[in-house]
């Protein structure tokens, strides 16, 4: 079993920055992918950015160049640095994990249904 604990959401003005954190514990295994997804009211949950255990990353077009996903050295904590925030970035942000995905990180970011474990979510509001 895997537990994901998120932190770092909040309210900022347009153009501001936030950093989200997601700490994983439990049986993550050595091969897994982690990604950040977001869901605004009335919309489906969609991918934002993802990182595989080999360091490969992928970003949704809407955040490319503004958001950066990274992990600590042990791979236990995944960060999402969000710069140049826009009102349309307002959503509940969730981290997700899939073990042994068997496909590239570009696939997982676009496939939230493949997620095995979810964090509890953290709200990001941009005004």
PDB file of C-alpha atoms in Angstrom:
ATOM      1  CA  UNK A   1       0.000   0.000   0.000  1.00  0.00           C
ATOM      2  CA  UNK A   2       1.139   3.568  -0.762  1.00  0.00           C
ATOM      3  CA  UNK A   3       0.244   6.790   0.996  1.00  0.00           C
ATOM      4  CA  UNK A   4       0.581  10.198  -0.646  1.00  0.00           C
ATOM      5  CA  UNK A   5       0.477  13.360   1.438  1.00  0.00           C
ATOM      6  CA  UNK A   6       0.290  16.724  -0.279  1.00  0.00           C
ATOM      7  CA  UNK A   7       0.978  20.224   0.942  1.00  0.00           C
ATOM      8  CA  UNK A   8       1.649  23.694  -0.361  1.00  0.00           C
ATOM      9  CA  UNK A   9      -1.583  24.955  -1.861  1.00  0.00           C
ATOM     10  CA  UNK A  10      -2.977  28.396  -1.190  1.00  0.00           C
ATOM     11  CA  UNK A  11      -4.213  31.646  -2.678  1.00  0.00           C
ATOM     12  CA  UNK A  12      -2.063  33.937  -4.770  1.00  0.00           C
ATOM     13  CA  UNK A  13      -2.474  36.779  -7.192  1.00  0.00           C
ATOM     14  CA  UNK A  14      -1.962  36.293 -10.892  1.00  0.00           C
ATOM     15  CA  UNK A  15       1.715  36.155 -11.724  1.00  0.00           C
ATOM     16  CA  UNK A  16       2.613  34.714  -8.352  1.00  0.00           C
ATOM     17  CA  UNK A  17       4.204  31.397  -7.433  1.00  0.00           C
ATOM     18  CA  UNK A  18       3.426  28.368  -5.311  1.00  0.00           C
ATOM     19  CA  UNK A  19       5.231  25.108  -4.674  1.00  0.00           C
ATOM     20  CA  UNK A  20       3.300  21.919  -4.063  1.00  0.00           C
ATOM     21  CA  UNK A  21       4.825  18.890  -2.370  1.00  0.00           C
ATOM     22  CA  UNK A  22       3.747  15.260  -2.413  1.00  0.00           C
ATOM     23  CA  UNK A  23       5.454  12.791  -0.112  1.00  0.00           C
ATOM     24  CA  UNK A  24       5.080   9.083  -0.798  1.00  0.00           C
ATOM     25  CA  UNK A  25       5.473   6.293   1.724  1.00  0.00           C
ATOM     26  CA  UNK A  26       4.887   2.567   1.624  1.00  0.00           C
ATOM     27  CA  UNK A  27       5.422   0.059  -1.149  1.00  0.00           C
ATOM     28  CA  UNK A  28       6.260   2.382  -4.018  1.00  0.00           C
ATOM     29  CA  UNK A  29       8.757  -0.076  -5.552  1.00  0.00           C
ATOM     30  CA  UNK A  30      11.689   1.182  -7.566  1.00  0.00           C
ATOM     31  CA  UNK A  31       9.833   1.769 -10.806  1.00  0.00           C
ATOM     32  CA  UNK A  32       6.933   4.149 -10.721  1.00  0.00           C
ATOM     33  CA  UNK A  33       5.610   7.329 -12.204  1.00  0.00           C
ATOM     34  CA  UNK A  34       4.205  10.262 -10.308  1.00  0.00           C
ATOM     35  CA  UNK A  35       2.166  13.088 -11.686  1.00  0.00           C
ATOM     36  CA  UNK A  36       0.188  16.120 -10.681  1.00  0.00           C
ATOM     37  CA  UNK A  37      -3.393  16.396 -11.848  1.00  0.00           C
ATOM     38  CA  UNK A  38      -5.929  19.131 -11.298  1.00  0.00           C
ATOM     39  CA  UNK A  39      -9.671  19.428 -11.273  1.00  0.00           C
ATOM     40  CA  UNK A  40     -11.675  22.613 -11.405  1.00  0.00           C
ATOM     41  CA  UNK A  41     -15.375  22.667 -10.459  1.00  0.00           C
ATOM     42  CA  UNK A  42     -17.468  21.125 -13.188  1.00  0.00           C
ATOM     43  CA  UNK A  43     -14.470  19.856 -15.125  1.00  0.00           C
ATOM     44  CA  UNK A  44     -12.744  16.519 -15.458  1.00  0.00           C
ATOM     45  CA  UNK A  45      -9.488  15.791 -13.705  1.00  0.00           C
ATOM     46  CA  UNK A  46      -6.629  16.417 -16.104  1.00  0.00           C
ATOM     47  CA  UNK A  47      -2.877  15.987 -16.118  1.00  0.00           C
ATOM     48  CA  UNK A  48      -0.508  18.846 -15.362  1.00  0.00           C
ATOM     49  CA  UNK A  49       2.978  17.364 -15.137  1.00  0.00           C
ATOM     50  CA  UNK A  50       4.608  14.025 -14.464  1.00  0.00           C
ATOM     51  CA  UNK A  51       7.960  12.476 -13.653  1.00  0.00           C
ATOM     52  CA  UNK A  52       9.174   8.937 -14.015  1.00  0.00           C
ATOM     53  CA  UNK A  53      11.690   7.191 -11.816  1.00  0.00           C
ATOM     54  CA  UNK A  54      14.339   7.603 -14.538  1.00  0.00           C
ATOM     55  CA  UNK A  55      13.940  11.372 -14.370  1.00  0.00           C
ATOM     56  CA  UNK A  56      11.961  11.858 -17.565  1.00  0.00           C
ATOM     57  CA  UNK A  57       9.327  14.566 -17.283  1.00  0.00           C
ATOM     58  CA  UNK A  58       6.308  15.668 -19.266  1.00  0.00           C
ATOM     59  CA  UNK A  59       4.128  18.764 -19.063  1.00  0.00           C
ATOM     60  CA  UNK A  60       0.706  19.611 -20.309  1.00  0.00           C
ATOM     61  CA  UNK A  61       0.806  22.296 -22.974  1.00  0.00           C
ATOM     62  CA  UNK A  62      -1.076  24.743 -20.763  1.00  0.00           C
ATOM     63  CA  UNK A  63       1.669  24.791 -18.109  1.00  0.00           C
ATOM     64  CA  UNK A  64       4.798  24.172 -20.138  1.00  0.00           C
ATOM     65  CA  UNK A  65       7.405  26.812 -19.391  1.00  0.00           C
ATOM     66  CA  UNK A  66       5.655  27.934 -16.187  1.00  0.00           C
ATOM     67  CA  UNK A  67       5.576  24.795 -14.024  1.00  0.00           C
ATOM     68  CA  UNK A  68       8.481  22.543 -13.056  1.00  0.00           C
ATOM     69  CA  UNK A  69       8.189  19.053 -11.592  1.00  0.00           C
ATOM     70  CA  UNK A  70      11.072  17.569  -9.633  1.00  0.00           C
ATOM     71  CA  UNK A  71      11.882  15.042  -6.941  1.00  0.00           C
ATOM     72  CA  UNK A  72      14.214  14.936  -3.985  1.00  0.00           C
ATOM     73  CA  UNK A  73      17.262  12.678  -4.139  1.00  0.00           C
ATOM     74  CA  UNK A  74      15.514   9.712  -2.591  1.00  0.00           C
ATOM     75  CA  UNK A  75      12.504  10.084  -4.847  1.00  0.00           C
ATOM     76  CA  UNK A  76      10.182  10.197  -1.851  1.00  0.00           C
ATOM     77  CA  UNK A  77       8.915  13.725  -2.369  1.00  0.00           C
ATOM     78  CA  UNK A  78       7.730  15.166  -5.651  1.00  0.00           C
ATOM     79  CA  UNK A  79       7.474  18.909  -6.084  1.00  0.00           C
ATOM     80  CA  UNK A  80       5.518  21.087  -8.456  1.00  0.00           C
ATOM     81  CA  UNK A  81       6.940  24.577  -8.719  1.00  0.00           C
ATOM     82  CA  UNK A  82       4.297  26.816 -10.231  1.00  0.00           C
ATOM     83  CA  UNK A  83       5.383  30.204 -11.520  1.00  0.00           C
ATOM     84  CA  UNK A  84       3.496  32.772 -13.534  1.00  0.00           C
ATOM     85  CA  UNK A  85       0.199  31.533 -12.149  1.00  0.00           C
ATOM     86  CA  UNK A  86      -2.979  32.462 -14.000  1.00  0.00           C
ATOM     87  CA  UNK A  87      -6.599  32.488 -12.827  1.00  0.00           C
ATOM     88  CA  UNK A  88      -7.246  29.495 -15.073  1.00  0.00           C
ATOM     89  CA  UNK A  89      -4.802  27.499 -12.956  1.00  0.00           C
ATOM     90  CA  UNK A  90      -7.311  27.628 -10.112  1.00  0.00           C
ATOM     91  CA  UNK A  91      -8.239  24.056  -9.193  1.00  0.00           C
ATOM     92  CA  UNK A  92      -7.828  21.287  -6.674  1.00  0.00           C
ATOM     93  CA  UNK A  93      -4.445  19.720  -7.315  1.00  0.00           C
ATOM     94  CA  UNK A  94      -3.849  16.022  -6.712  1.00  0.00           C
ATOM     95  CA  UNK A  95      -0.692  13.964  -6.904  1.00  0.00           C
ATOM     96  CA  UNK A  96      -1.015  10.486  -8.269  1.00  0.00           C
ATOM     97  CA  UNK A  97       1.209   7.439  -8.504  1.00  0.00           C
ATOM     98  CA  UNK A  98       1.242   4.363 -10.680  1.00  0.00           C
ATOM     99  CA  UNK A  99       3.727   1.563 -10.050  1.00  0.00           C
ATOM    100  CA  UNK A 100       5.443  -0.156 -12.956  1.00  0.00           C
ATOM    101  CA  UNK A 101       3.479   1.850 -15.527  1.00  0.00           C
ATOM    102  CA  UNK A 102       5.012   0.064 -18.519  1.00  0.00           C
ATOM    103  CA  UNK A 103       4.585   3.207 -20.618  1.00  0.00           C
ATOM    104  CA  UNK A 104       6.203   6.602 -20.833  1.00  0.00           C
ATOM    105  CA  UNK A 105       5.468   9.516 -18.567  1.00  0.00           C
ATOM    106  CA  UNK A 106       3.790  11.358 -21.433  1.00  0.00           C
ATOM    107  CA  UNK A 107       1.179   8.599 -21.400  1.00  0.00           C
ATOM    108  CA  UNK A 108       0.546   8.738 -17.639  1.00  0.00           C
ATOM    109  CA  UNK A 109       0.008  12.490 -17.508  1.00  0.00           C
ATOM    110  CA  UNK A 110      -2.764  12.019 -20.058  1.00  0.00           C
ATOM    111  CA  UNK A 111      -4.191   8.955 -18.315  1.00  0.00           C
ATOM    112  CA  UNK A 112      -5.382   9.846 -14.805  1.00  0.00           C
ATOM    113  CA  UNK A 113      -7.535   6.675 -14.869  1.00  0.00           C
ATOM    114  CA  UNK A 114      -4.307   4.660 -14.586  1.00  0.00           C
ATOM    115  CA  UNK A 115      -3.554   6.095 -11.144  1.00  0.00           C
ATOM    116  CA  UNK A 116      -3.259   3.529  -8.368  1.00  0.00           C
ATOM    117  CA  UNK A 117      -2.939   5.942  -5.485  1.00  0.00           C
ATOM    118  CA  UNK A 118      -4.103   9.514  -4.991  1.00  0.00           C
ATOM    119  CA  UNK A 119      -3.190  12.212  -2.537  1.00  0.00           C
ATOM    120  CA  UNK A 120      -5.922  14.034  -0.655  1.00  0.00           C
ATOM    121  CA  UNK A 121      -5.728  17.128  -2.834  1.00  0.00           C
ATOM    122  CA  UNK A 122      -4.666  20.699  -2.172  1.00  0.00           C
ATOM    123  CA  UNK A 123      -6.495  23.803  -3.340  1.00  0.00           C
ATOM    124  CA  UNK A 124      -4.786  26.399  -5.517  1.00  0.00           C
ATOM    125  CA  UNK A 125      -6.633  29.666  -6.073  1.00  0.00           C
ATOM    126  CA  UNK A 126      -5.310  32.384  -8.362  1.00  0.00           C
ATOM    127  CA  UNK A 127      -7.065  35.735  -8.486  1.00  0.00           C
TER     128      UNK A 127
END
